[in-house]
PDB file of C-alpha atoms in Angstrom:
ATOM      1  CA  ASP A 781      -0.256  -4.863  23.352  1.00  0.00           C
ATOM      2  CA  TYR A 782       1.864  -1.758  23.936  1.00  0.00           C
ATOM      3  CA  LYS A 783      -0.505  -0.433  26.587  1.00  0.00           C
ATOM      4  CA  LEU A 784      -0.468  -3.756  28.437  1.00  0.00           C
ATOM      5  CA  ASN A 785       3.096  -4.924  27.913  1.00  0.00           C
ATOM      6  CA  PHE A 786       5.441  -1.989  27.365  1.00  0.00           C
ATOM      7  CA  ARG A 787       7.458  -1.197  30.462  1.00  0.00           C
ATOM      8  CA  PRO A 788      10.563   0.917  29.843  1.00  0.00           C
ATOM      9  CA  SER A 789      13.501  -0.344  31.804  1.00  0.00           C
ATOM     10  CA  PRO A 790      17.176   0.590  32.044  1.00  0.00           C
ATOM     11  CA  ASP A 791      18.008  -3.134  32.368  1.00  0.00           C
ATOM     12  CA  ILE A 792      19.613  -4.298  29.086  1.00  0.00           C
ATOM     13  CA  ARG A 793      18.070  -7.758  29.621  1.00  0.00           C
ATOM     14  CA  ASP A 794      14.643  -6.243  28.974  1.00  0.00           C
ATOM     15  CA  ALA A 795      15.665  -5.115  25.487  1.00  0.00           C
ATOM     16  CA  SER A 796      14.780  -8.493  23.931  1.00  0.00           C
ATOM     17  CA  ARG A 797      11.329  -8.380  25.584  1.00  0.00           C
ATOM     18  CA  ILE A 798      10.702  -4.917  24.120  1.00  0.00           C
ATOM     19  CA  GLU A 799      12.008  -6.003  20.702  1.00  0.00           C
ATOM     20  CA  ALA A 800       9.636  -9.003  20.791  1.00  0.00           C
ATOM     21  CA  LEU A 801       6.772  -6.623  21.582  1.00  0.00           C
ATOM     22  CA  HIS A 802       7.686  -4.412  18.600  1.00  0.00           C
ATOM     23  CA  GLU A 803       7.863  -7.530  16.420  1.00  0.00           C
ATOM     24  CA  ARG A 804       4.384  -8.730  17.474  1.00  0.00           C
ATOM     25  CA  VAL A 805       2.748  -5.357  16.948  1.00  0.00           C
ATOM     26  CA  ALA A 806       4.481  -4.729  13.613  1.00  0.00           C
ATOM     27  CA  ASN A 807       3.363  -8.148  12.363  1.00  0.00           C
ATOM     28  CA  ARG A 808      -0.243  -7.488  13.389  1.00  0.00           C
ATOM     29  CA  ILE A 809      -0.352  -4.084  11.730  1.00  0.00           C
ATOM     30  CA  PHE A 810       1.303  -5.158   8.496  1.00  0.00           C
ATOM     31  CA  ASP A 811      -0.784  -8.353   8.324  1.00  0.00           C
ATOM     32  CA  VAL A 812      -3.854  -6.082   8.180  1.00  0.00           C
ATOM     33  CA  PHE A 813      -2.297  -4.128   5.313  1.00  0.00           C
ATOM     34  CA  GLU A 814      -1.534  -7.349   3.403  1.00  0.00           C
ATOM     35  CA  ARG A 815      -4.970  -8.880   3.952  1.00  0.00           C
ATOM     36  CA  ASN A 816      -6.769  -5.738   2.787  1.00  0.00           C
ATOM     37  CA  GLY A 817      -4.457  -5.302  -0.204  1.00  0.00           C
ATOM     38  CA  GLY A 818      -4.460  -2.432  -2.697  1.00  0.00           C
ATOM     39  CA  LEU A 819      -4.357   0.944  -1.033  1.00  0.00           C
ATOM     40  CA  TYR A 820      -3.625  -0.632   2.353  1.00  0.00           C
ATOM     41  CA  VAL A 821      -0.440  -2.183   0.997  1.00  0.00           C
ATOM     42  CA  LYS A 822       0.540   1.235  -0.312  1.00  0.00           C
ATOM     43  CA  MET A 823      -0.212   2.789   3.114  1.00  0.00           C
ATOM     44  CA  GLY A 824       2.006   0.192   4.731  1.00  0.00           C
ATOM     45  CA  GLN A 825       4.770   0.938   2.249  1.00  0.00           C
ATOM     46  CA  VAL A 826       4.549   4.659   2.978  1.00  0.00           C
ATOM     47  CA  ILE A 827       4.554   4.025   6.729  1.00  0.00           C
ATOM     48  CA  GLY A 828       7.520   1.702   6.284  1.00  0.00           C
ATOM     49  CA  THR A 829       9.526   4.507   4.714  1.00  0.00           C
ATOM     50  CA  GLN A 830       9.417   6.399   7.997  1.00  0.00           C
ATOM     51  CA  SER A 831      12.447   4.501   9.266  1.00  0.00           C
ATOM     52  CA  ALA A 832      13.749   7.383  11.352  1.00  0.00           C
ATOM     53  CA  ILE A 833      10.817   7.158  13.780  1.00  0.00           C
ATOM     54  CA  LEU A 834       9.953   3.460  13.740  1.00  0.00           C
ATOM     55  CA  PRO A 835      11.558   0.568  15.607  1.00  0.00           C
ATOM     56  CA  PRO A 836      13.606  -1.809  13.404  1.00  0.00           C
ATOM     57  CA  ALA A 837      10.877  -4.490  13.633  1.00  0.00           C
ATOM     58  CA  TYR A 838       8.540  -2.230  11.633  1.00  0.00           C
ATOM     59  CA  GLN A 839      11.190  -1.564   9.023  1.00  0.00           C
ATOM     60  CA  ARG A 840      11.900  -5.278   8.569  1.00  0.00           C
ATOM     61  CA  ARG A 841       8.228  -6.185   8.354  1.00  0.00           C
ATOM     62  CA  ALA A 842       7.412  -3.356   5.924  1.00  0.00           C
ATOM     63  CA  LYS A 843       9.930  -4.751   3.419  1.00  0.00           C
ATOM     64  CA  ARG A 844       7.625  -7.737   2.808  1.00  0.00           C
ATOM     65  CA  LEU A 845       4.936  -5.420   1.473  1.00  0.00           C
ATOM     66  CA  TYR A 846       7.050  -4.590  -1.542  1.00  0.00           C
ATOM     67  CA  ASP A 847       6.978  -8.219  -2.682  1.00  0.00           C
ATOM     68  CA  SER A 848       3.434  -9.223  -1.766  1.00  0.00           C
ATOM     69  CA  ALA A 849       1.268  -7.706  -4.483  1.00  0.00           C
ATOM     70  CA  PRO A 850      -0.548 -10.438  -6.390  1.00  0.00           C
ATOM     71  CA  ALA A 851      -1.272  -9.937 -10.085  1.00  0.00           C
ATOM     72  CA  LEU A 852      -4.796  -9.465 -11.376  1.00  0.00           C
ATOM     73  CA  PRO A 853      -6.232 -12.168 -13.635  1.00  0.00           C
ATOM     74  CA  PHE A 854      -6.338 -11.096 -17.282  1.00  0.00           C
ATOM     75  CA  GLU A 855     -10.155 -10.997 -17.244  1.00  0.00           C
ATOM     76  CA  VAL A 856      -9.971  -8.186 -14.683  1.00  0.00           C
ATOM     77  CA  VAL A 857      -7.235  -6.387 -16.648  1.00  0.00           C
ATOM     78  CA  GLU A 858      -9.395  -6.631 -19.751  1.00  0.00           C
ATOM     79  CA  ARG A 859     -12.437  -5.191 -17.919  1.00  0.00           C
ATOM     80  CA  VAL A 860     -10.436  -2.273 -16.463  1.00  0.00           C
ATOM     81  CA  PHE A 861      -8.874  -1.585 -19.856  1.00  0.00           C
ATOM     82  CA  ARG A 862     -12.297  -1.521 -21.550  1.00  0.00           C
ATOM     83  CA  GLU A 863     -13.626   0.880 -18.892  1.00  0.00           C
ATOM     84  CA  ASP A 864     -10.682   3.237 -19.442  1.00  0.00           C
ATOM     85  CA  PHE A 865     -10.586   2.997 -23.247  1.00  0.00           C
ATOM     86  CA  GLY A 866     -14.243   3.368 -24.192  1.00  0.00           C
ATOM     87  CA  GLY A 867     -14.988  -0.318 -24.527  1.00  0.00           C
ATOM     88  CA  LEU A 868     -11.958  -1.163 -26.644  1.00  0.00           C
ATOM     89  CA  HIS A 869     -10.113  -4.445 -26.057  1.00  0.00           C
ATOM     90  CA  PRO A 870      -6.290  -4.264 -25.701  1.00  0.00           C
ATOM     91  CA  SER A 871      -5.977  -6.105 -29.032  1.00  0.00           C
ATOM     92  CA  GLN A 872      -7.799  -3.215 -30.707  1.00  0.00           C
ATOM     93  CA  VAL A 873      -5.362  -0.635 -29.339  1.00  0.00           C
ATOM     94  CA  PHE A 874      -2.090  -2.591 -29.561  1.00  0.00           C
ATOM     95  CA  SER A 875      -0.675  -4.995 -32.115  1.00  0.00           C
ATOM     96  CA  GLU A 876       0.508  -7.133 -29.158  1.00  0.00           C
ATOM     97  CA  PHE A 877      -0.486  -7.141 -25.498  1.00  0.00           C
ATOM     98  CA  GLU A 878       1.059  -9.624 -23.069  1.00  0.00           C
ATOM     99  CA  MET A 879      -1.514 -11.194 -20.785  1.00  0.00           C
ATOM    100  CA  MET A 880       1.018 -11.830 -18.004  1.00  0.00           C
ATOM    101  CA  PRO A 881       2.214  -8.667 -16.269  1.00  0.00           C
ATOM    102  CA  VAL A 882       5.911  -7.881 -16.057  1.00  0.00           C
ATOM    103  CA  ALA A 883       5.319  -6.346 -12.617  1.00  0.00           C
ATOM    104  CA  SER A 884       2.540  -6.131 -10.055  1.00  0.00           C
ATOM    105  CA  ALA A 885       2.423  -3.602  -7.255  1.00  0.00           C
ATOM    106  CA  SER A 886      -0.077  -2.506  -4.630  1.00  0.00           C
ATOM    107  CA  ILE A 887      -2.290  -0.302  -6.795  1.00  0.00           C
ATOM    108  CA  ALA A 888      -1.376  -1.309 -10.349  1.00  0.00           C
ATOM    109  CA  GLN A 889       0.383  -3.760 -12.580  1.00  0.00           C
ATOM    110  CA  VAL A 890       2.362  -3.307 -15.778  1.00  0.00           C
ATOM    111  CA  HIS A 891       1.956  -5.200 -19.047  1.00  0.00           C
ATOM    112  CA  ARG A 892       4.265  -5.173 -22.044  1.00  0.00           C
ATOM    113  CA  ALA A 893       2.599  -4.149 -25.310  1.00  0.00           C
ATOM    114  CA  ARG A 894       3.535  -3.172 -28.835  1.00  0.00           C
ATOM    115  CA  LEU A 895       2.020  -0.218 -30.661  1.00  0.00           C
ATOM    116  CA  HIS A 896       0.939  -0.606 -34.281  1.00  0.00           C
ATOM    117  CA  ASN A 897       4.053   1.345 -35.333  1.00  0.00           C
ATOM    118  CA  GLY A 898       6.244  -1.305 -33.667  1.00  0.00           C
ATOM    119  CA  ASP A 899       7.235   0.617 -30.520  1.00  0.00           C
ATOM    120  CA  VAL A 900       7.271  -1.439 -27.329  1.00  0.00           C
ATOM    121  CA  VAL A 901       5.478   0.240 -24.418  1.00  0.00           C
ATOM    122  CA  ALA A 902       4.573  -0.424 -20.810  1.00  0.00           C
ATOM    123  CA  VAL A 903       0.854  -0.324 -20.036  1.00  0.00           C
ATOM    124  CA  LYS A 904       0.031   0.408 -16.408  1.00  0.00           C
ATOM    125  CA  ILE A 905      -3.340  -0.979 -15.322  1.00  0.00           C
ATOM    126  CA  GLN A 906      -4.780   0.352 -12.085  1.00  0.00           C
ATOM    127  CA  LYS A 907      -6.317  -2.254  -9.823  1.00  0.00           C
ATOM    128  CA  PRO A 908     -10.108  -1.968  -9.622  1.00  0.00           C
ATOM    129  CA  ALA A 909     -11.824   0.130  -6.968  1.00  0.00           C
ATOM    130  CA  ILE A 910      -8.632   1.941  -5.904  1.00  0.00           C
ATOM    131  CA  LEU A 911     -10.044   5.370  -6.729  1.00  0.00           C
ATOM    132  CA  ARG A 912     -13.568   4.507  -5.506  1.00  0.00           C
ATOM    133  CA  GLN A 913     -12.241   3.284  -2.146  1.00  0.00           C
ATOM    134  CA  MET A 914      -9.557   5.903  -1.661  1.00  0.00           C
ATOM    135  CA  ASN A 915     -11.581   8.643   0.072  1.00  0.00           C
ATOM    136  CA  TRP A 916     -13.204   6.256   2.519  1.00  0.00           C
ATOM    137  CA  ASP A 917      -9.978   4.380   3.243  1.00  0.00           C
ATOM    138  CA  LEU A 918      -7.985   7.567   3.808  1.00  0.00           C
ATOM    139  CA  TRP A 919     -10.701   8.968   6.075  1.00  0.00           C
ATOM    140  CA  ALA A 920     -10.754   5.735   8.124  1.00  0.00           C
ATOM    141  CA  PHE A 921      -6.947   5.744   8.290  1.00  0.00           C
ATOM    142  CA  ARG A 922      -6.894   9.360   9.503  1.00  0.00           C
ATOM    143  CA  ILE A 923      -9.467   8.567  12.229  1.00  0.00           C
ATOM    144  CA  LEU A 924      -7.515   5.464  13.270  1.00  0.00           C
ATOM    145  CA  LEU A 925      -4.329   7.503  13.659  1.00  0.00           C
ATOM    146  CA  GLN A 926      -6.181  10.078  15.767  1.00  0.00           C
ATOM    147  CA  VAL A 927      -7.663   7.375  17.998  1.00  0.00           C
ATOM    148  CA  TYR A 928      -4.282   5.710  18.468  1.00  0.00           C
ATOM    149  CA  GLU A 929      -2.734   9.071  19.208  1.00  0.00           C
ATOM    150  CA  ARG A 930      -5.244   9.720  22.001  1.00  0.00           C
ATOM    151  CA  LEU A 931      -5.255   6.187  23.406  1.00  0.00           C
ATOM    152  CA  PHE A 932      -1.527   5.642  23.436  1.00  0.00           C
ATOM    153  CA  ASP A 933      -0.189   9.183  23.555  1.00  0.00           C
ATOM    154  CA  LEU A 934       1.797   8.551  20.363  1.00  0.00           C
ATOM    155  CA  PRO A 935       2.192  11.404  17.843  1.00  0.00           C
ATOM    156  CA  LEU A 936       0.772   9.682  14.758  1.00  0.00           C
ATOM    157  CA  SER A 937      -1.833  11.937  13.160  1.00  0.00           C
ATOM    158  CA  PHE A 938       0.825  14.310  11.801  1.00  0.00           C
ATOM    159  CA  ALA A 939       1.668  11.637   9.224  1.00  0.00           C
ATOM    160  CA  SER A 940      -1.830  11.414   7.741  1.00  0.00           C
ATOM    161  CA  ASP A 941      -1.458  14.485   5.483  1.00  0.00           C
ATOM    162  CA  TYR A 942       1.860  13.239   4.096  1.00  0.00           C
ATOM    163  CA  ILE A 943       0.514   9.723   3.520  1.00  0.00           C
ATOM    164  CA  GLU A 944      -2.676  10.991   1.885  1.00  0.00           C
ATOM    165  CA  GLU A 945      -0.785  13.316  -0.461  1.00  0.00           C
ATOM    166  CA  HIS A 946       1.626  10.539  -1.426  1.00  0.00           C
ATOM    167  CA  LEU A 947      -1.167   8.015  -2.073  1.00  0.00           C
ATOM    168  CA  ARG A 948      -3.235  10.413  -4.142  1.00  0.00           C
ATOM    169  CA  MET A 949      -0.205  11.220  -6.334  1.00  0.00           C
ATOM    170  CA  GLU A 950       0.521   7.501  -6.813  1.00  0.00           C
ATOM    171  CA  ALA A 951      -3.076   6.799  -7.868  1.00  0.00           C
ATOM    172  CA  ASP A 952      -3.292   9.721 -10.328  1.00  0.00           C
ATOM    173  CA  PHE A 953      -2.209   8.006 -13.529  1.00  0.00           C
ATOM    174  CA  ILE A 954      -3.134  10.975 -15.731  1.00  0.00           C
ATOM    175  CA  SER A 955      -0.743  13.227 -13.818  1.00  0.00           C
ATOM    176  CA  GLU A 956       1.881  10.482 -13.897  1.00  0.00           C
ATOM    177  CA  ALA A 957       1.520  10.090 -17.671  1.00  0.00           C
ATOM    178  CA  LYS A 958       2.030  13.823 -18.186  1.00  0.00           C
TER     179      LYS A 958
END
């Protein structure tokens, strides 16, 4: 769309045409992030934070990614919990565990629970396949940025290291817990 329709012009009347182009492209890109979910939503969020280099249409569209993370059904939460806790069910670890999450984000959701000593805690459950998909998804993202950089002469690949580092930190729950 940019290659075919972007024509810089000093005429102020062309500004709305260029803004409409930014809007179309931003919607296409962020629709892909939303449809793929998980790590892609997180990538879109990280890209959206680069407000200094992106047109306003991208910034506006990226905001929707912060509210679009659906919650996992409890059956999935239970399966992930059992995998992480040696087969134990949440009811075996906590005196109470709320089935409905208090928050759901791109790579995890949070459930309220009560320890046997009475303390209330937040239990962060990572969405399935995030870690298994991460290497492949980040590799594909890096290649895509390099292709776009060559095709459209846009400096994009510099951001891949920053995005990868940020995503890996977000998905490392052991480091986060420490």
